Amino acid sequence: MDILYRSTRDQAQQTMTASQAVLQGLSPDGGLFVPTQLPELNLELSELLHLSYPKLAYKILQPFFNDYTKEELEACLAKAYGKNFTTPEITPVEFKRDLAYLELFHGPTIAFKDLALQLLPHLLQTAAAKNQTALQTMILTATSGDTGKAAMEGFADVKDTQIIVFYPKDGVSEIQERQMRTQKGKNTHVVGITGNFDDAQTKVKEIFDDQAFAQEIRQENYQLSSANSINIGRLFPQVVYYFYAYGQLLKAKQIKVGDKVNFSVPTGNFGDILAGWYAKKLGLPINKLLCASNENNVLTEFFRTGTYDRNRDFYVTTSPSMDILVSSNLERLLFYTLGEDSKATAKLMEQLKTTGKYQLSPALMEQLAQTFYADFATQEQTATEIAQLFDDAKYPLDPHTAVGSFVAHKYQAETNDQTPMVVVSTASPYKFPEAVLHALGEKNVAPGLAAVTQLHELIKQPYPPTISALFDAPLLHDQTCAPADMKALVAQIIREN
Ligand SMILES: *Cc1c(COP(=O)(O)O)cnc(C)c1O
């Protein structure tokens, strides 16, 4: 039984292969690609005790990327999950106090997006070869800080590919900006936008929808592609670490084969937690998935009331990678909840576009509540959580992980659910040193790179390589442009390469 891919919004249910879906990223009807069915994995839970990360990844991903040969997929995985991570476990679990923390920040950019973006470029390159695309690929990415750097680390010097990252010139942290502007690789281009993230994101979407522009760059032998989190080449690789975490809990004798576990997931675009939902569907014994938000708590409200409403104030918080009001990947969960009904899914998405909101029936919400629990942490609660873990266990959390940790503790206190709980830890504290220092009670917090040194003195943990590199790496990129000029700049970079 071979899996193909279809759009969440396509009533005709046209299908394509995995490699074609990887190349396209997003369906032309605006929908997201989903598999025509879910596979039965060739995997026993007891095997999780000894499978290495790449071997486990192969077992889980092979049925999803089934038009890749064994050799092709294994080669992609070997390149993605090797020495580019600073620990052979790739995603180790740390047991601190009453919780387990699944650390997803040992890759090149010290945030969890590396787990997918170290693999996607290889999947994309192989897909281009399989589908005999003679075209060069231009990856366009709008970023609020983390995705841009992780995408460039993955795509740097990848053959037949250029990548442009647009970031809000005054809207990212100094560490994030430095990480991007010091990026090596002849094919990487970093551009600061005189506007905010939404301006950058809106323009990038416009460029993707511009058919005349697509024709124009085709003359130059180029096609556009995207590295954002709706691509199946980013989504399914994230399923792997849920299984891997279960194996680590088995190894540590925290659970026995078959026991249930909970995961608390700091959530923005709903990609990470949706991967957890797929893991449950594929047979991992998950009891509850906790959807943890910051003050931009549109998802908390949705899971509690059934109404998704983006018409609300937008807050800039200490967990900026979760400052988001439209969680794209939720569309896939809606599609399944609506019984894989494309017409109903498209209707809700149309309502979201025109009115900014939609509503689900109480019966459907009850169904979701069997798996999902949702809550949020204010910035003050986030800071308190960071301080408590450090005081009690000398374990420094980044603000995103702290949101997940806070919601996990709150859930346990509210429900008395004794199921072992794993907090998905999405970034290293070194990525957000100012926020962590404030949380730990430092009165005079140095700005930018100096804060890194200050944090180092306090938490006494070794610098990840990407952080030490920042101190002496030259700034290689200094381009800026107005949102209105982005398209012209893309055309110019294409002509020059
Ligand atoms: C992107 C990101 C998140 C949110 O993940 P989603 O898949 O968008 O829900 C959480 N924490 C960090 C550090 C991130 O970079």
mmCIF file of N, CA, C and O in Angstrom, residues 251-310:
data_model
loop_
_atom_site.group_PDB
_atom_site.id
_atom_site.type_symbol
_atom_site.label_atom_id
_atom_site.label_comp_id
_atom_site.label_asym_id
_atom_site.label_seq_id
_atom_site.Cartn_x
_atom_site.Cartn_y
_atom_site.Cartn_z
ATOM 1 N N LYS A 251 14.935 3.340 28.346
ATOM 2 C CA LYS A 251 16.318 3.089 28.754
ATOM 3 C C LYS A 251 16.550 3.529 30.186
ATOM 4 O O LYS A 251 17.256 2.861 30.955
ATOM 5 N N ALA A 252 15.975 4.651 30.555
ATOM 6 C CA ALA A 252 16.171 5.195 31.901
ATOM 7 C C ALA A 252 15.238 4.533 32.914
ATOM 8 O O ALA A 252 15.192 4.938 34.078
ATOM 9 N N LYS A 253 14.481 3.528 32.439
ATOM 10 C CA LYS A 253 13.557 2.767 33.280
ATOM 11 C C LYS A 253 12.503 3.659 33.943
ATOM 12 O O LYS A 253 12.029 3.386 35.055
ATOM 13 N N GLN A 254 12.157 4.740 33.269
ATOM 14 C CA GLN A 254 11.081 5.606 33.751
ATOM 15 C C GLN A 254 9.728 5.022 33.369
ATOM 16 O O GLN A 254 8.716 5.333 33.979
ATOM 17 N N ILE A 255 9.721 4.224 32.303
ATOM 18 C CA ILE A 255 8.486 3.576 31.841
ATOM 19 C C ILE A 255 8.801 2.158 31.391
ATOM 20 O O ILE A 255 9.971 1.802 31.215
ATOM 21 N N LYS A 256 7.743 1.359 31.197
ATOM 22 C CA LYS A 256 7.872 0.038 30.599
ATOM 23 C C LYS A 256 7.227 0.073 29.213
ATOM 24 O O LYS A 256 6.375 0.933 28.942
ATOM 25 N N VAL A 257 7.628 -0.865 28.345
ATOM 26 C CA VAL A 257 7.079 -0.910 26.990
ATOM 27 C C VAL A 257 5.554 -0.915 27.035
ATOM 28 O O VAL A 257 4.959 -1.747 27.727
ATOM 29 N N GLY A 258 4.952 0.033 26.343
ATOM 30 C CA GLY A 258 3.495 0.110 26.308
ATOM 31 C C GLY A 258 2.906 1.165 27.222
ATOM 32 O O GLY A 258 1.759 1.574 27.053
ATOM 33 N N ASP A 259 3.685 1.614 28.212
ATOM 34 C CA ASP A 259 3.183 2.674 29.110
ATOM 35 C C ASP A 259 2.924 3.953 28.321
ATOM 36 O O ASP A 259 3.603 4.246 27.349
ATOM 37 N N LYS A 260 1.972 4.732 28.821
ATOM 38 C CA LYS A 260 1.668 5.995 28.142
ATOM 39 C C LYS A 260 2.555 7.123 28.644
ATOM 40 O O LYS A 260 3.032 7.082 29.782
ATOM 41 N N VAL A 261 2.783 8.123 27.783
ATOM 42 C CA VAL A 261 3.498 9.336 28.189
ATOM 43 C C VAL A 261 2.733 10.562 27.689
ATOM 44 O O VAL A 261 1.926 10.469 26.756
ATOM 45 N N ASN A 262 2.989 11.704 28.335
ATOM 46 C CA ASN A 262 2.467 12.987 27.874
ATOM 47 C C ASN A 262 3.618 13.814 27.307
ATOM 48 O O ASN A 262 4.753 13.686 27.756
ATOM 49 N N PHE A 263 3.308 14.690 26.356
ATOM 50 C CA PHE A 263 4.301 15.647 25.867
ATOM 51 C C PHE A 263 3.737 17.058 26.005
ATOM 52 O O PHE A 263 2.577 17.288 25.648
ATOM 53 N N SER A 264 4.547 17.976 26.499
ATOM 54 C CA SER A 264 4.161 19.391 26.520
ATOM 55 C C SER A 264 4.988 20.119 25.466
ATOM 56 O O SER A 264 6.221 20.056 25.487
ATOM 57 N N VAL A 265 4.315 20.784 24.526
ATOM 58 C CA VAL A 265 5.003 21.311 23.343
ATOM 59 C C VAL A 265 4.819 22.830 23.220
ATOM 60 O O VAL A 265 3.696 23.304 22.998
ATOM 61 N N PRO A 266 5.907 23.599 23.349
ATOM 62 C CA PRO A 266 5.824 25.051 23.115
ATOM 63 C C PRO A 266 5.449 25.292 21.651
ATOM 64 O O PRO A 266 6.155 24.852 20.754
ATOM 65 N N THR A 267 4.334 25.987 21.425
ATOM 66 C CA THR A 267 3.738 25.964 20.090
ATOM 67 C C THR A 267 3.577 27.353 19.469
ATOM 68 O O THR A 267 3.178 28.303 20.136
ATOM 69 N N GLY A 268 3.882 27.422 18.170
ATOM 70 C CA GLY A 268 3.655 28.632 17.394
ATOM 71 C C GLY A 268 2.853 28.312 16.152
ATOM 72 O O GLY A 268 1.650 28.509 16.082
ATOM 73 N N ASN A 269 3.536 27.746 15.166
ATOM 74 C CA ASN A 269 2.892 27.441 13.890
ATOM 75 C C ASN A 269 2.207 26.071 13.890
ATOM 76 O O ASN A 269 1.699 25.622 12.878
ATOM 77 N N PHE A 270 2.239 25.359 15.021
ATOM 78 C CA PHE A 270 1.579 24.072 15.215
ATOM 79 C C PHE A 270 2.234 22.930 14.428
ATOM 80 O O PHE A 270 1.634 21.887 14.192
ATOM 81 N N GLY A 271 3.499 23.100 14.026
ATOM 82 C CA GLY A 271 4.179 22.044 13.286
ATOM 83 C C GLY A 271 4.715 20.958 14.208
ATOM 84 O O GLY A 271 4.507 19.759 13.992
ATOM 85 N N ASP A 272 5.399 21.393 15.262
ATOM 86 C CA ASP A 272 6.028 20.475 16.195
ATOM 87 C C ASP A 272 4.971 19.584 16.863
ATOM 88 O O ASP A 272 5.073 18.345 16.860
ATOM 89 N N ILE A 273 3.919 20.167 17.384
ATOM 90 C CA ILE A 273 2.909 19.387 18.114
ATOM 91 C C ILE A 273 2.105 18.502 17.158
ATOM 92 O O ILE A 273 1.690 17.390 17.511
ATOM 93 N N LEU A 274 1.921 18.953 15.915
ATOM 94 C CA LEU A 274 1.220 18.108 14.940
ATOM 95 C C LEU A 274 2.033 16.840 14.653
ATOM 96 O O LEU A 274 1.475 15.753 14.482
ATOM 97 N N ALA A 275 3.352 16.977 14.643
ATOM 98 C CA ALA A 275 4.204 15.798 14.472
ATOM 99 C C ALA A 275 3.971 14.824 15.628
ATOM 100 O O ALA A 275 3.960 13.604 15.435
ATOM 101 N N GLY A 276 3.762 15.344 16.837
ATOM 102 C CA GLY A 276 3.442 14.495 17.995
ATOM 103 C C GLY A 276 2.109 13.778 17.795
ATOM 104 O O GLY A 276 1.962 12.602 18.143
ATOM 105 N N TRP A 277 1.153 14.471 17.214
ATOM 106 C CA TRP A 277 -0.153 13.861 16.937
ATOM 107 C C TRP A 277 -0.015 12.715 15.925
ATOM 108 O O TRP A 277 -0.611 11.646 16.089
ATOM 109 N N TYR A 278 0.825 12.941 14.886
ATOM 110 C CA TYR A 278 1.079 11.860 13.927
ATOM 111 C C TYR A 278 1.763 10.677 14.634
ATOM 112 O O TYR A 278 1.463 9.517 14.353
ATOM 113 N N ALA A 279 2.688 10.974 15.556
ATOM 114 C CA ALA A 279 3.372 9.893 16.280
ATOM 115 C C ALA A 279 2.346 9.034 17.014
ATOM 116 O O ALA A 279 2.414 7.803 17.011
ATOM 117 N N LYS A 280 1.367 9.672 17.637
ATOM 118 C CA LYS A 280 0.312 8.930 18.335
ATOM 119 C C LYS A 280 -0.491 8.071 17.352
ATOM 120 O O LYS A 280 -0.750 6.890 17.602
ATOM 121 N N LYS A 281 -0.844 8.655 16.227
ATOM 122 C CA LYS A 281 -1.583 7.910 15.199
ATOM 123 C C LYS A 281 -0.799 6.709 14.696
ATOM 124 O O LYS A 281 -1.365 5.701 14.272
ATOM 125 N N LEU A 282 0.534 6.838 14.705
ATOM 126 C CA LEU A 282 1.390 5.753 14.207
ATOM 127 C C LEU A 282 1.660 4.712 15.281
ATOM 128 O O LEU A 282 2.433 3.778 15.068
ATOM 129 N N GLY A 283 1.076 4.891 16.466
ATOM 130 C CA GLY A 283 1.165 3.835 17.472
ATOM 131 C C GLY A 283 1.985 4.155 18.702
ATOM 132 O O GLY A 283 2.137 3.305 19.581
ATOM 133 N N LEU A 284 2.571 5.347 18.787
ATOM 134 C CA LEU A 284 3.305 5.681 20.009
ATOM 135 C C LEU A 284 2.283 5.915 21.130
ATOM 136 O O LEU A 284 1.324 6.661 20.948
ATOM 137 N N PRO A 285 2.487 5.269 22.300
ATOM 138 C CA PRO A 285 1.484 5.405 23.377
ATOM 139 C C PRO A 285 1.510 6.792 24.027
ATOM 140 O O PRO A 285 2.109 6.987 25.076
ATOM 141 N N ILE A 286 0.859 7.735 23.380
ATOM 142 C CA ILE A 286 0.768 9.089 23.928
ATOM 143 C C ILE A 286 -0.605 9.267 24.548
ATOM 144 O O ILE A 286 -1.618 8.947 23.923
ATOM 145 N N ASN A 287 -0.619 9.742 25.787
ATOM 146 C CA ASN A 287 -1.889 10.044 26.442
ATOM 147 C C ASN A 287 -2.337 11.443 26.031
ATOM 148 O O ASN A 287 -3.270 11.609 25.261
ATOM 149 N N LYS A 288 -1.625 12.482 26.511
ATOM 150 C CA LYS A 288 -2.026 13.854 26.192
ATOM 151 C C LYS A 288 -0.895 14.622 25.517
ATOM 152 O O LYS A 288 0.281 14.452 25.842
ATOM 153 N N LEU A 289 -1.274 15.493 24.587
ATOM 154 C CA LEU A 289 -0.360 16.471 24.013
ATOM 155 C C LEU A 289 -0.774 17.833 24.556
ATOM 156 O O LEU A 289 -1.922 18.254 24.374
ATOM 157 N N LEU A 290 0.160 18.515 25.243
ATOM 158 C CA LEU A 290 -0.150 19.823 25.812
ATOM 159 C C LEU A 290 0.306 20.908 24.844
ATOM 160 O O LEU A 290 1.494 20.988 24.516
ATOM 161 N N CYS A 291 -0.631 21.706 24.390
ATOM 162 C CA CYS A 291 -0.333 22.805 23.480
ATOM 163 C C CYS A 291 -0.045 24.040 24.326
ATOM 164 O O CYS A 291 -0.958 24.636 24.897
ATOM 165 N N ALA A 292 1.251 24.398 24.433
ATOM 166 C CA ALA A 292 1.668 25.478 25.333
ATOM 167 C C ALA A 292 1.957 26.744 24.532
ATOM 168 O O ALA A 292 2.779 26.733 23.624
ATOM 169 N N SER A 293 1.268 27.831 24.892
ATOM 170 C CA SER A 293 1.428 29.104 24.175
ATOM 171 C C SER A 293 1.953 30.178 25.106
ATOM 172 O O SER A 293 1.914 30.028 26.327
ATOM 173 N N ASN A 294 2.422 31.280 24.509
ATOM 174 C CA ASN A 294 2.710 32.468 25.314
ATOM 175 C C ASN A 294 1.473 33.384 25.294
ATOM 176 O O ASN A 294 0.357 32.902 25.055
ATOM 177 N N GLU A 295 1.656 34.670 25.514
ATOM 178 C CA GLU A 295 0.482 35.566 25.605
ATOM 179 C C GLU A 295 -0.288 35.678 24.288
ATOM 180 O O GLU A 295 -1.428 36.137 24.260
ATOM 181 N N ASN A 296 0.335 35.289 23.202
ATOM 182 C CA ASN A 296 -0.396 35.199 21.930
ATOM 183 C C ASN A 296 -1.142 33.857 21.938
ATOM 184 O O ASN A 296 -0.784 32.911 21.237
ATOM 185 N N ASN A 297 -2.200 33.805 22.774
ATOM 186 C CA ASN A 297 -2.785 32.508 23.149
ATOM 187 C C ASN A 297 -4.027 32.157 22.329
ATOM 188 O O ASN A 297 -5.010 31.629 22.871
ATOM 189 N N VAL A 298 -3.959 32.404 21.047
ATOM 190 C CA VAL A 298 -5.081 32.108 20.159
ATOM 191 C C VAL A 298 -5.420 30.612 20.160
ATOM 192 O O VAL A 298 -6.588 30.226 20.069
ATOM 193 N N LEU A 299 -4.404 29.768 20.342
ATOM 194 C CA LEU A 299 -4.648 28.318 20.348
ATOM 195 C C LEU A 299 -5.283 27.845 21.658
ATOM 196 O O LEU A 299 -6.100 26.930 21.664
ATOM 197 N N THR A 300 -4.894 28.480 22.773
ATOM 198 C CA THR A 300 -5.519 28.131 24.058
ATOM 199 C C THR A 300 -7.020 28.369 23.962
ATOM 200 O O THR A 300 -7.839 27.513 24.339
ATOM 201 N N GLU A 301 -7.363 29.537 23.418
ATOM 202 C CA GLU A 301 -8.781 29.864 23.288
ATOM 203 C C GLU A 301 -9.483 28.875 22.357
ATOM 204 O O GLU A 301 -10.591 28.410 22.643
ATOM 205 N N PHE A 302 -8.807 28.532 21.252
ATOM 206 C CA PHE A 302 -9.421 27.595 20.309
ATOM 207 C C PHE A 302 -9.732 26.256 20.974
ATOM 208 O O PHE A 302 -10.856 25.748 20.896
ATOM 209 N N PHE A 303 -8.756 25.678 21.651
ATOM 210 C CA PHE A 303 -8.985 24.355 22.247
ATOM 211 C C PHE A 303 -10.009 24.406 23.384
ATOM 212 O O PHE A 303 -10.659 23.422 23.683
ATOM 213 N N ARG A 304 -10.146 25.583 24.018
ATOM 214 C CA ARG A 304 -11.101 25.672 25.123
ATOM 215 C C ARG A 304 -12.516 25.990 24.672
ATOM 216 O O ARG A 304 -13.475 25.565 25.296
ATOM 217 N N THR A 305 -12.631 26.790 23.592
ATOM 218 C CA THR A 305 -13.971 27.274 23.228
ATOM 219 C C THR A 305 -14.451 26.777 21.866
ATOM 220 O O THR A 305 -15.635 26.901 21.547
ATOM 221 N N GLY A 306 -13.516 26.301 21.028
ATOM 222 C CA GLY A 306 -13.915 25.901 19.682
ATOM 223 C C GLY A 306 -13.877 27.053 18.686
ATOM 224 O O GLY A 306 -14.106 26.857 17.497
ATOM 225 N N THR A 307 -13.581 28.265 19.159
ATOM 226 C CA THR A 307 -13.485 29.413 18.252
ATOM 227 C C THR A 307 -12.026 29.789 18.039
ATOM 228 O O THR A 307 -11.298 30.021 19.006
ATOM 229 N N TYR A 308 -11.631 29.834 16.765
ATOM 230 C CA TYR A 308 -10.296 30.334 16.428
ATOM 231 C C TYR A 308 -10.492 31.758 15.941
ATOM 232 O O TYR A 308 -11.198 31.995 14.961
ATOM 233 N N ASP A 309 -9.881 32.722 16.626
ATOM 234 C CA ASP A 309 -10.110 34.136 16.281
ATOM 235 C C ASP A 309 -8.786 34.893 16.310
ATOM 236 O O ASP A 309 -8.234 35.165 17.368
ATOM 237 N N ARG A 310 -8.326 35.260 15.119
ATOM 238 C CA ARG A 310 -7.046 35.964 15.047
ATOM 239 C C ARG A 310 -7.189 37.467 15.256
ATOM 240 O O ARG A 310 -6.184 38.189 15.285
#
